[in-house]
XYZ file of C-alpha atoms in Angstrom:
711
model
C -64.843 101.490 69.975
C -63.973 100.150 66.545
C -64.926 96.690 67.052
C -62.792 93.699 66.028
C -65.946 91.458 66.503
C -65.643 88.073 64.796
C -68.730 87.169 62.787
C -70.113 83.945 64.127
C -71.445 80.977 62.211
C -75.126 80.912 61.404
C -77.148 78.166 59.815
C -80.544 77.616 58.299
C -82.546 75.000 56.480
C -85.282 75.331 53.915
C -89.014 75.006 54.291
C -91.976 76.275 52.360
C -94.159 76.906 55.420
C -93.523 78.595 58.763
C -92.180 76.167 61.344
C -92.148 76.221 65.109
C -88.875 76.624 66.977
C -87.072 73.403 67.763
C -85.901 72.774 71.303
C -86.779 74.195 74.727
C -90.058 75.995 75.218
C -89.531 79.658 74.291
C -89.925 81.018 77.778
C -87.902 83.404 79.870
C -85.925 81.143 82.207
C -85.963 83.708 85.018
C -88.431 86.136 86.498
C -88.033 89.840 85.813
C -85.828 91.677 88.330
C -87.423 94.226 90.584
C -87.133 97.834 89.529
C -85.357 100.528 91.515
C -86.456 103.660 89.788
C -83.935 106.441 89.342
C -84.748 109.656 87.480
C -82.134 111.483 85.428
C -82.886 114.876 83.899
C -81.433 115.932 80.555
C -82.185 119.394 79.214
C -85.423 119.481 81.186
C -86.465 115.966 80.124
C -86.951 113.509 82.987
C -85.916 109.952 82.115
C -86.817 107.001 84.321
C -84.113 104.361 84.676
C -85.436 101.342 86.605
C -82.312 99.196 86.197
C -79.498 101.645 86.769
C -78.533 99.534 89.777
C -77.351 96.812 87.379
C -74.456 99.057 86.314
C -72.651 98.378 89.594
C -70.161 95.531 89.968
C -71.495 94.362 93.322
C -72.044 90.878 94.713
C -75.777 91.356 94.255
C -75.404 92.290 90.589
C -72.975 89.465 89.946
C -75.398 87.007 91.550
C -78.174 88.358 89.303
C -75.946 88.022 86.230
C -74.745 84.545 87.210
C -78.339 83.358 87.564
C -79.159 84.475 84.040
C -75.959 83.044 82.680
C -76.742 79.674 84.239
C -80.265 79.772 82.825
C -78.983 80.742 79.367
C -76.359 77.992 79.367
C -78.955 75.433 80.453
C -81.336 76.594 77.707
C -78.612 76.415 75.066
C -77.334 73.059 76.312
C -80.829 71.589 75.819
C -80.992 72.589 72.166
C -81.101 69.541 69.888
C -77.960 68.761 67.974
C -75.686 70.999 70.053
C -73.125 68.249 70.580
C -72.960 67.578 66.841
C -72.723 71.287 66.052
C -69.951 71.680 68.603
C -67.914 69.016 66.850
C -68.597 70.493 63.418
C -67.585 73.963 64.587
C -64.513 72.558 66.307
C -63.571 70.720 63.120
C -63.744 74.042 61.285
C -62.028 76.302 63.817
C -59.459 73.665 64.792
C -59.039 72.304 61.279
C -55.574 70.877 60.553
C -54.530 74.177 59.000
C -51.767 76.487 60.152
C -52.807 80.102 59.679
C -50.452 83.099 59.407
C -51.166 86.819 59.585
C -49.623 90.139 60.683
C -46.650 89.544 58.372
C -43.647 91.862 58.836
C -40.616 91.487 56.508
C -37.506 92.931 58.142
C -33.743 92.504 57.935
C -33.988 89.481 55.640
C -36.526 87.760 57.879
C -40.302 87.476 57.885
C -42.088 87.747 61.228
C -45.688 86.595 61.634
C -48.371 85.479 64.020
C -49.139 81.775 63.637
C -52.192 79.860 64.822
C -51.693 76.114 65.094
C -54.793 73.900 65.143
C -54.228 72.617 68.674
C -53.273 75.948 70.241
C -55.581 78.199 72.252
C -53.800 81.380 71.153
C -51.655 82.578 68.234
C -47.883 82.625 68.702
C -45.065 84.736 67.301
C -42.758 83.094 64.759
C -39.974 84.049 62.354
C -39.071 82.504 58.995
C -36.495 83.042 56.273
C -39.002 83.726 53.480
C -42.725 83.404 52.734
C -42.096 80.090 50.998
C -40.512 78.601 54.147
C -43.455 79.292 56.451
C -43.821 75.601 57.254
C -40.345 75.738 58.790
C -41.040 78.883 60.822
C -39.223 79.090 64.144
C -41.086 79.834 67.365
C -40.221 83.125 69.046
C -42.954 83.370 71.688
C -45.901 81.266 72.799
C -47.933 83.586 75.067
C -49.726 80.730 76.803
C -46.381 79.657 78.270
C -46.484 82.928 80.212
C -49.744 82.010 81.922
C -53.327 80.940 81.307
C -55.283 83.298 79.065
C -52.251 85.305 77.937
C -52.403 86.642 74.391
C -50.357 88.815 72.021
C -51.958 92.213 71.383
C -49.360 93.274 68.814
C -45.642 93.086 68.127
C -42.939 95.224 66.451
C -39.513 93.780 65.487
C -36.365 95.890 65.817
C -34.851 97.247 62.563
C -32.034 94.690 62.630
C -34.469 91.820 63.254
C -32.672 90.596 66.382
C -35.350 91.419 68.947
C -39.088 92.069 69.205
C -41.264 94.307 71.365
C -44.513 92.509 72.215
C -47.616 93.679 74.087
C -49.095 90.884 76.223
C -52.506 90.973 77.929
C -54.761 88.396 79.591
C -58.352 87.177 79.455
C -59.450 89.406 76.589
C -58.806 92.514 78.701
C -56.544 94.169 76.086
C -54.649 95.722 79.028
C -51.135 95.040 77.791
C -47.616 95.304 79.170
C -44.573 95.547 76.893
C -42.035 92.724 76.737
C -38.763 93.036 74.833
C -37.473 89.596 73.836
C -34.811 88.009 71.679
C -35.588 85.556 68.913
C -35.181 82.798 71.480
C -38.103 84.250 73.446
C -35.952 85.298 76.396
C -36.479 88.677 78.032
C -33.890 91.324 77.212
C -35.240 94.152 79.343
C -37.617 94.726 82.267
C -41.327 94.677 81.432
C -42.873 98.096 80.795
C -46.446 98.237 82.158
C -49.494 100.121 80.865
C -48.649 100.420 77.162
C -51.920 99.064 75.737
C -55.668 99.376 76.447
C -58.907 98.540 74.658
C -59.897 101.125 72.015
C -56.969 103.480 72.713
C -54.619 100.634 71.883
C -50.862 101.045 71.977
C -47.754 101.127 69.809
C -43.975 101.479 69.661
C -41.443 102.769 67.118
C -37.799 101.668 67.224
C -34.772 103.937 66.898
C -32.751 102.928 63.794
C -30.002 101.288 65.874
C -32.529 99.012 67.627
C -31.286 100.047 71.074
C -34.187 102.304 72.031
C -37.797 103.054 71.128
C -40.705 105.419 71.555
C -43.802 103.839 73.066
C -47.322 104.654 74.204
C -47.918 104.816 77.934
C -50.985 105.116 80.161
C -50.805 106.699 83.646
C -49.238 104.711 86.464
C -50.855 104.467 89.897
C -50.900 107.857 91.567
C -50.355 109.873 88.377
C -54.070 110.227 87.703
C -57.248 109.333 89.620
C -57.888 105.589 89.421
C -60.931 106.105 87.173
C -58.809 107.978 84.601
C -55.954 105.527 84.130
C -57.390 104.238 80.843
C -57.142 107.777 79.408
C -54.343 110.342 78.970
C -52.200 108.240 76.652
C -48.757 109.739 75.984
C -45.585 108.939 74.054
C -42.457 108.119 76.081
C -38.889 107.162 75.189
C -37.086 104.067 76.490
C -33.464 103.004 76.046
C -32.663 99.337 76.551
C -30.708 98.907 79.762
C -30.778 102.664 80.225
C -31.898 105.023 82.953
C -35.419 106.250 83.623
C -37.717 106.685 80.623
C -38.529 110.201 79.521
C -41.742 111.863 78.439
C -41.925 112.947 74.791
C -45.438 113.920 73.638
C -49.099 114.071 74.630
C -49.630 116.246 77.706
C -51.465 118.855 75.661
C -53.751 116.326 73.937
C -57.378 115.500 74.837
C -58.139 112.958 77.553
C -59.353 110.528 74.874
C -56.341 110.915 72.565
C -55.194 107.715 70.839
C -51.602 107.496 69.539
C -49.802 105.543 66.840
C -46.061 106.003 66.208
C -43.775 105.115 63.303
C -40.092 105.655 62.564
C -37.693 105.272 59.650
C -34.023 104.692 58.916
C -33.408 108.467 58.932
C -34.375 108.606 62.609
C -37.607 110.502 62.045
C -40.582 109.612 64.263
C -44.146 110.269 63.119
C -46.929 110.379 65.711
C -50.576 110.170 64.668
C -53.168 111.274 67.235
C -56.859 110.435 66.897
C -59.491 112.275 68.920
C -61.237 109.332 70.525
C -62.834 107.219 67.816
C -64.013 110.222 65.852
C -61.892 109.760 62.740
C -60.163 113.150 63.017
C -56.409 113.391 63.497
C -53.361 115.456 64.325
C -49.847 114.569 63.189
C -46.470 115.362 64.765
C -42.944 114.815 63.469
C -39.841 114.424 65.636
C -36.639 115.893 64.251
C -33.811 113.384 64.906
C -31.153 116.120 65.111
C -32.948 118.522 67.428
C -34.965 115.942 69.332
C -38.027 118.192 69.120
C -41.582 117.557 67.919
C -43.303 119.731 65.340
C -47.033 119.689 64.655
C -47.860 119.071 60.997
C -51.665 119.024 60.950
C -54.667 120.102 62.993
C -58.020 118.318 63.443
C -59.733 120.401 60.778
C -57.114 119.669 58.100
C -58.868 116.414 57.244
C -55.682 114.329 57.046
C -56.724 110.776 57.917
C -53.420 109.030 57.208
C -49.742 109.906 56.884
C -46.602 107.958 56.016
C -42.905 108.693 56.069
C -41.434 108.764 52.567
C -38.197 107.140 51.493
C -36.448 110.521 51.329
C -37.300 113.768 53.108
C -40.925 113.692 52.018
C -44.212 112.788 53.667
C -47.280 111.230 52.049
C -50.763 111.946 53.357
C -54.365 111.080 52.556
C -56.756 113.978 53.084
C -60.549 114.025 52.974
C -60.778 117.824 53.114
C -62.955 118.802 50.151
C -62.469 115.201 48.968
C -64.615 112.802 51.055
C -63.327 109.769 49.107
C -59.740 110.789 49.726
C -56.850 112.366 47.818
C -53.128 111.606 48.128
C -50.788 114.482 49.003
C -47.017 114.878 49.119
C -44.909 117.454 50.958
C -41.443 117.858 52.470
C -40.871 117.133 56.150
C -39.725 120.729 56.656
C -43.094 122.029 55.478
C -46.672 121.990 56.753
C -49.680 120.316 55.201
C -50.688 123.584 53.594
C -47.727 123.257 51.238
C -48.701 119.765 50.095
C -49.261 118.997 46.439
C -52.036 116.711 45.203
C -50.514 113.638 43.550
C -53.650 111.506 43.177
C -56.909 113.484 43.204
C -60.208 112.174 44.551
C -61.693 109.458 42.369
C -64.933 107.531 42.082
C -63.885 105.045 44.802
C -62.612 105.534 48.345
C -58.944 105.371 49.324
C -58.543 102.816 52.124
C -56.834 104.018 55.297
C -56.921 102.729 58.846
C -55.683 104.076 62.153
C -55.635 100.525 63.497
C -54.019 98.681 60.577
C -51.289 99.653 58.166
C -53.615 100.079 55.184
C -52.482 103.469 53.881
C -51.123 103.932 50.342
C -47.622 102.498 49.991
C -44.878 104.368 48.133
C -41.970 102.161 47.072
C -39.420 102.737 44.344
C -41.119 104.537 41.485
C -44.611 103.211 42.263
C -47.548 104.119 44.477
C -49.852 101.272 45.567
C -53.330 102.354 46.640
C -56.195 100.180 47.882
C -59.651 101.493 47.026
C -63.064 100.599 48.430
C -65.771 100.220 45.821
C -68.842 100.107 48.051
C -67.568 97.185 50.152
C -65.301 95.140 47.876
C -61.827 96.595 47.358
C -59.326 96.953 44.524
C -55.575 97.531 44.263
C -54.434 100.224 41.855
C -50.917 101.260 40.868
C -49.626 104.730 39.949
C -46.276 106.300 39.153
C -44.866 108.999 41.447
C -46.607 111.694 39.429
C -49.990 110.041 39.994
C -50.343 108.574 36.502
C -52.336 105.288 36.545
C -50.405 102.166 35.599
C -51.546 98.615 34.938
C -53.403 97.131 37.915
C -52.688 93.653 39.321
C -55.052 90.919 38.012
C -57.093 90.449 41.214
C -60.649 89.046 41.545
C -63.822 91.143 41.719
C -66.124 91.423 44.786
C -63.113 90.690 46.945
C -61.120 92.117 49.815
C -57.593 93.115 48.852
C -54.782 94.259 51.146
C -51.133 95.064 50.547
C -48.239 94.191 52.828
C -44.575 95.131 52.559
C -41.953 94.199 50.009
C -40.036 90.928 50.155
C -37.101 91.570 47.888
C -38.516 93.108 44.741
C -41.967 91.577 45.180
C -44.935 93.022 47.042
C -46.944 90.811 49.386
C -50.636 90.952 48.474
C -53.603 89.383 50.262
C -56.971 88.645 48.659
C -60.144 86.852 49.661
C -63.879 86.937 48.999
C -67.031 85.398 50.398
C -66.389 82.231 48.370
C -62.612 82.391 47.729
C -60.208 81.172 50.386
C -57.773 83.703 51.922
C -54.781 83.763 49.593
C -51.400 85.472 49.745
C -49.390 86.307 46.664
C -46.071 87.645 45.551
C -46.825 90.493 43.165
C -44.082 91.026 40.608
C -43.993 94.720 39.815
C -41.858 94.184 36.713
C -44.109 91.514 35.193
C -47.451 92.563 36.714
C -48.095 88.969 37.774
C -49.385 87.314 40.909
C -47.910 84.067 42.189
C -49.678 82.331 45.057
C -47.568 81.488 48.110
C -48.817 78.012 49.106
C -47.118 78.019 52.511
C -49.052 81.160 53.494
C -52.245 80.117 51.680
C -52.952 76.638 53.011
C -55.706 74.529 51.562
C -59.005 74.913 53.379
C -61.073 71.844 54.280
C -64.019 73.066 52.215
C -64.750 74.914 49.013
C -67.638 77.221 48.215
C -67.560 76.909 44.443
C -71.251 75.990 44.362
C -72.272 79.275 45.982
C -72.842 82.635 44.356
C -72.547 86.236 45.547
C -75.199 88.697 44.473
C -74.932 92.463 44.933
C -78.378 94.011 45.291
C -79.625 97.478 46.242
C -82.287 98.314 48.812
C -83.892 101.745 49.037
C -83.715 103.310 52.488
C -86.324 105.581 54.025
C -84.778 108.739 52.569
C -84.206 107.208 49.128
C -80.534 106.256 49.606
C -79.478 103.075 47.815
C -78.019 100.522 50.240
C -75.889 97.607 48.917
C -76.507 94.043 50.075
C -74.049 91.191 49.556
C -76.068 87.964 49.366
C -74.281 84.622 49.533
C -76.533 81.744 48.520
C -76.353 78.316 46.947
C -76.505 78.442 43.181
C -80.017 77.657 42.026
C -81.621 78.269 45.429
C -85.374 78.955 45.105
C -86.625 82.525 44.936
C -89.927 81.814 46.700
C -89.152 83.246 50.143
C -88.548 79.819 51.681
C -84.808 80.144 52.271
C -83.855 81.115 55.828
C -81.343 83.945 56.006
C -78.906 85.387 58.489
C -78.463 89.131 57.980
C -75.629 91.120 59.522
C -74.280 94.666 59.464
C -72.265 97.240 61.410
C -72.723 100.830 60.237
C -70.339 102.971 62.262
C -66.872 104.400 62.888
C -66.106 104.489 59.156
C -65.615 100.719 59.445
C -66.681 99.010 56.245
C -68.282 95.588 55.815
C -65.892 93.830 53.467
C -66.002 90.362 51.859
C -64.635 87.629 54.146
C -64.370 83.950 53.305
C -67.280 81.997 54.806
C -65.384 78.714 54.963
C -66.133 78.204 58.646
C -69.819 78.379 57.825
C -69.564 75.965 54.875
C -71.160 73.019 56.650
C -74.054 75.352 57.513
C -74.284 77.026 54.126
C -74.741 73.611 52.542
C -77.892 73.168 54.627
C -79.473 76.117 52.866
C -78.147 79.243 54.519
C -78.483 82.606 52.850
C -75.875 84.906 54.361
C -76.443 88.648 53.842
C -73.901 91.367 54.621
C -75.296 94.920 54.384
C -73.163 97.982 53.577
C -74.855 100.505 55.852
C -74.209 104.201 56.203
C -71.837 104.968 59.045
C -69.166 102.860 57.340
C -66.643 104.109 54.813
C -67.765 102.128 51.771
C -68.431 105.333 49.809
C -66.185 107.754 51.680
C -66.523 110.185 54.548
C -69.912 111.493 53.434
C -71.253 107.933 53.782
C -69.744 107.757 57.260
C -71.081 111.110 58.418
C -74.562 110.261 57.152
C -74.667 107.553 59.839
C -73.133 109.228 62.889
C -74.124 111.689 65.638
C -77.633 113.084 65.045
C -77.920 111.119 61.774
C -77.415 107.699 63.386
C -81.055 106.760 62.757
C -80.168 106.501 59.057
C -78.184 103.330 59.852
C -81.198 101.650 61.398
C -83.452 102.753 58.543
C -80.933 101.285 56.084
C -80.929 97.924 57.843
C -84.711 97.774 58.057
C -84.895 98.608 54.346
C -82.471 95.772 53.573
C -84.664 93.300 55.480
C -87.748 94.549 53.637
C -85.967 94.181 50.291
C -85.044 90.559 50.994
C -88.706 89.749 51.606
C -90.008 91.753 48.645
C -87.480 90.145 46.301
C -88.465 86.674 47.582
C -85.067 85.807 48.990
C -86.661 85.005 52.361
C -89.491 85.857 54.770
C -89.579 87.616 58.106
C -90.198 84.320 59.915
C -87.150 82.867 58.128
C -84.807 85.721 59.105
C -82.338 85.920 61.975
C -80.182 89.019 62.441
C -76.731 89.028 64.021
C -74.350 91.805 64.994
C -71.777 92.772 67.581
C -70.424 95.853 69.342
C -71.710 98.835 67.334
C -73.489 96.118 65.362
C -75.032 95.029 68.681
C -76.504 98.515 68.963
C -77.881 97.944 65.465
C -79.499 94.722 66.671
C -81.055 96.528 69.638
C -82.411 99.274 67.414
C -83.925 96.817 64.937
C -85.406 94.799 67.808
C -87.142 97.789 69.368
C -88.112 99.637 66.196
C -89.194 96.789 63.886
C -89.476 93.555 65.879
C -91.932 92.137 63.352
C -89.269 91.964 60.631
C -87.258 89.130 62.177
C -87.687 85.718 63.734
C -84.838 86.047 66.254
C -81.856 88.206 67.186
C -78.273 87.508 68.226
C -76.732 90.612 69.823
C -73.054 90.326 70.753
C -71.222 92.680 73.167
C -73.620 95.475 72.218
C -74.514 98.967 73.427
C -78.160 99.569 74.360
C -78.371 102.456 76.860
C -77.228 105.408 74.772
C -77.822 107.975 77.518
C -75.326 106.531 79.963
C -72.813 104.900 77.655
C -70.493 107.884 77.916
C -70.264 107.344 81.682
C -68.270 104.163 81.098
C -64.541 104.441 80.449
C -64.701 103.426 76.822
C -67.854 105.463 76.300
C -65.788 108.640 76.420
C -63.924 107.488 73.309
C -67.295 106.943 71.570
C -68.557 110.512 71.981
C -67.100 111.778 68.673
C -69.083 109.049 66.872
C -72.338 108.915 68.852
C -72.503 112.326 70.487
C -73.083 113.336 74.088
C -76.158 113.894 76.252
C -74.563 117.212 77.231
C -75.469 118.538 73.780
C -79.240 119.033 73.554
C -79.608 118.110 69.877
C -77.444 115.041 70.314
C -79.349 114.044 73.456
C -82.625 114.162 71.553
C -81.221 111.919 68.819
C -79.707 109.476 71.321
C -82.883 109.284 73.384
C -85.008 108.754 70.292
C -83.234 105.561 69.234
C -81.676 104.272 72.483
C -82.823 100.606 72.496
C -83.001 100.333 76.287
C -85.367 103.302 76.464
C -87.565 102.051 73.612
C -88.458 98.731 75.248
C -92.219 98.854 75.888
C -94.815 96.615 77.476
C -97.384 95.109 75.118
C -94.944 94.697 72.225
C -94.218 91.185 70.981
C -90.428 90.884 70.852
C -88.740 87.939 69.128
C -86.322 85.688 71.028
C -82.927 87.274 71.647
C -79.571 85.812 72.608
C -77.317 88.417 74.202
C -73.635 87.607 74.708
C -71.098 89.583 76.697
C -67.611 89.161 78.133
C -66.842 89.968 81.752
C -63.412 91.363 80.763
C -64.677 93.564 77.918
C -62.742 96.882 77.883
C -64.776 98.334 75.008
C -68.427 97.792 75.976
C -69.376 97.410 79.629
C -71.263 94.218 80.500
C -73.946 96.242 82.264
C -75.224 97.318 78.848
C -76.442 93.772 78.170
C -77.645 93.305 81.753
C -79.896 96.372 81.626
C -81.310 95.490 78.206
C -82.211 91.958 79.283
C -83.831 93.233 82.481
C -85.945 95.736 80.552
C -87.132 93.063 78.119
C -87.921 90.611 80.927
C -90.042 93.265 82.627
C -91.842 94.310 79.429
C -92.588 90.805 78.160
C -92.789 88.152 80.885
C -92.376 84.718 79.356
C -90.282 85.940 76.441
C -87.014 84.298 75.477
C -84.240 86.732 76.393
C -80.992 84.923 77.120
C -77.887 86.516 78.636
C -74.744 84.462 78.018
C -71.762 85.874 79.935
C -68.198 84.630 79.499
C -65.824 85.040 82.430
C -62.765 84.264 80.300
C -63.162 86.715 77.419
C -63.759 90.351 76.604
C -64.858 92.073 73.421
C -63.635 89.208 71.260
C -59.938 89.977 70.897
C -57.793 87.356 72.564
C -60.619 84.836 72.987
C -59.225 81.330 73.399
C -60.068 78.602 70.908
C -62.119 76.547 73.373
C -64.319 79.512 74.288
C -64.659 80.479 70.619
C -65.836 76.988 69.685
C -68.379 76.839 72.511
C -69.848 80.279 71.846
C -69.993 79.702 68.115
C -71.728 76.344 68.517
C -74.295 77.694 70.969
C -75.093 80.718 68.815
C -75.515 78.463 65.792
C -77.736 76.043 67.714
C -79.890 78.955 68.894
C -80.359 80.210 65.332
C -81.185 76.765 63.990
C -83.712 76.164 66.743
C -85.471 79.470 66.160
C -85.720 78.742 62.451
C -87.084 75.259 63.116
C -84.190 73.554 61.369
C -83.394 70.176 62.896
């Protein structure tokens, strides 16, 4: 489910005494829905489910949801200052800044996604060099293809004359493949069903640019209708050719997720992930024989692999090295013959199935990004693994490497208070030169804010890092309101991101806290595994400990604390709400999971089983049932106000998760403030249009301000 959830703005003011919420009376705008009790039995345990009927997509359920959405929108619209906040947020999100990302140098060109201030969606452009970004030429504007259309991903051909682009609509992430020229015109018929939420999609071009391997989901009639978001395979397509042919995947699990890559030698590397479990298989296609050979098995612990510049392969393994080690072996061998080039170190090697973050081997250098508990660092080695001089990058930052442009490496860096900046890194001189065209000036600076790294002690004694962003000289008397966020799952780490869009809120006294919880990858695979399956409760204990630390250290108070999280972080919000409601003033839970016993019944829930577990396993059922937020809601408990948000087109977390949680809270605490804001034009967050993003962000911010009593 690896969420791509965008952290929303949050604001607070300062006060020395508790203050009442500002705005509408904190009352549930609707009456609790009637229960329709259903009993499910798991391993002899009978579980009552009074709102299972809200899982259906019927007219009755939609009418119920629409009523709550209307009530939530009316409540939010009545909050004081919303109109002003909307304009401030719009000024930030739609600032006169052109943003570029997903940079791909190829064939003497540089492709990128570009977001113009007045555009709803990013567009695909091409430029001659990083320095000429302001003169980039438009290749494709997805909105010209229809309302709500967005680019999921793109891959240029090796000669840079054409691009394969996945296009979806309305945040659905259900993409079809378009092959276009640099003038945006179609060069081939559209290929449907190449991309879905979570499982994603990909292509790899043949060296001559006349054919490619691509991911494909079942067409109508190939599988039962309820299984067409599973069974991803790799197929081969020749431009203008005959029927496509199957290549790989029939023997893989139903929840297999593929990524493919190719090189100038004609080799094709396929990486297969088992759901979202972080375990992988790898296959290599021989260009001469046209056959695939398996290189690794699930238990080999290889989490990333890249094609080398010659006949070699480079892999990162966590087997007996939870922070990662870099291996090298020939493409005629198996992983068992690999030699360790860079052994496991004190920090964690960064890899990602979803982004191209693996170590890069180029020339006589190896470039490796390491996680140091949240912040990251770039380190350089020779081909024998000997450390060389590192680039002069900032501390407590997020660092990422791109590809080479000429002899220089593209490097990205940002932090909580430093604007996103792209550099040319000169390998010969070990110098960084900022690229102004790709690092535009931001409308605000955060030079008067500081970042503190603190440690909280969790229930079992584990030290949990907190990243606290606060105004320099802010009082340490507990009076500062704080927004605290976290994720804690899928080996996805909380990394420093520039808080420029929250600058106008930070200046009103915000204390923004980002917690590095177990379940992420901040300290390697052991850190991840300590927060998954039957150990998931550790994540919630970590977050509760972080909140307690903030109060004990006089950063804030419980009545000055709002928590915010989305997706797996929404589950975190639900767990905190039902386990320790007294620790917070209010909650914002975005596109979250709350019924952990039935989540696997949804399409995307199958992909989550490797991370969360399954009710079919008795030990895992007991753990899931123990923390499942929906099942922990109880009458007689005083729950703080909660704003739930969900997208009707969400392919990753079903909207019924939020519906059931709101219904349970309404029943348990009549008169409580439990708002359900549903968007009909978005999904999990990916592909959300600018107008919807502004509105949601402004309303969430207004809700937080009102609950904290900040006018």
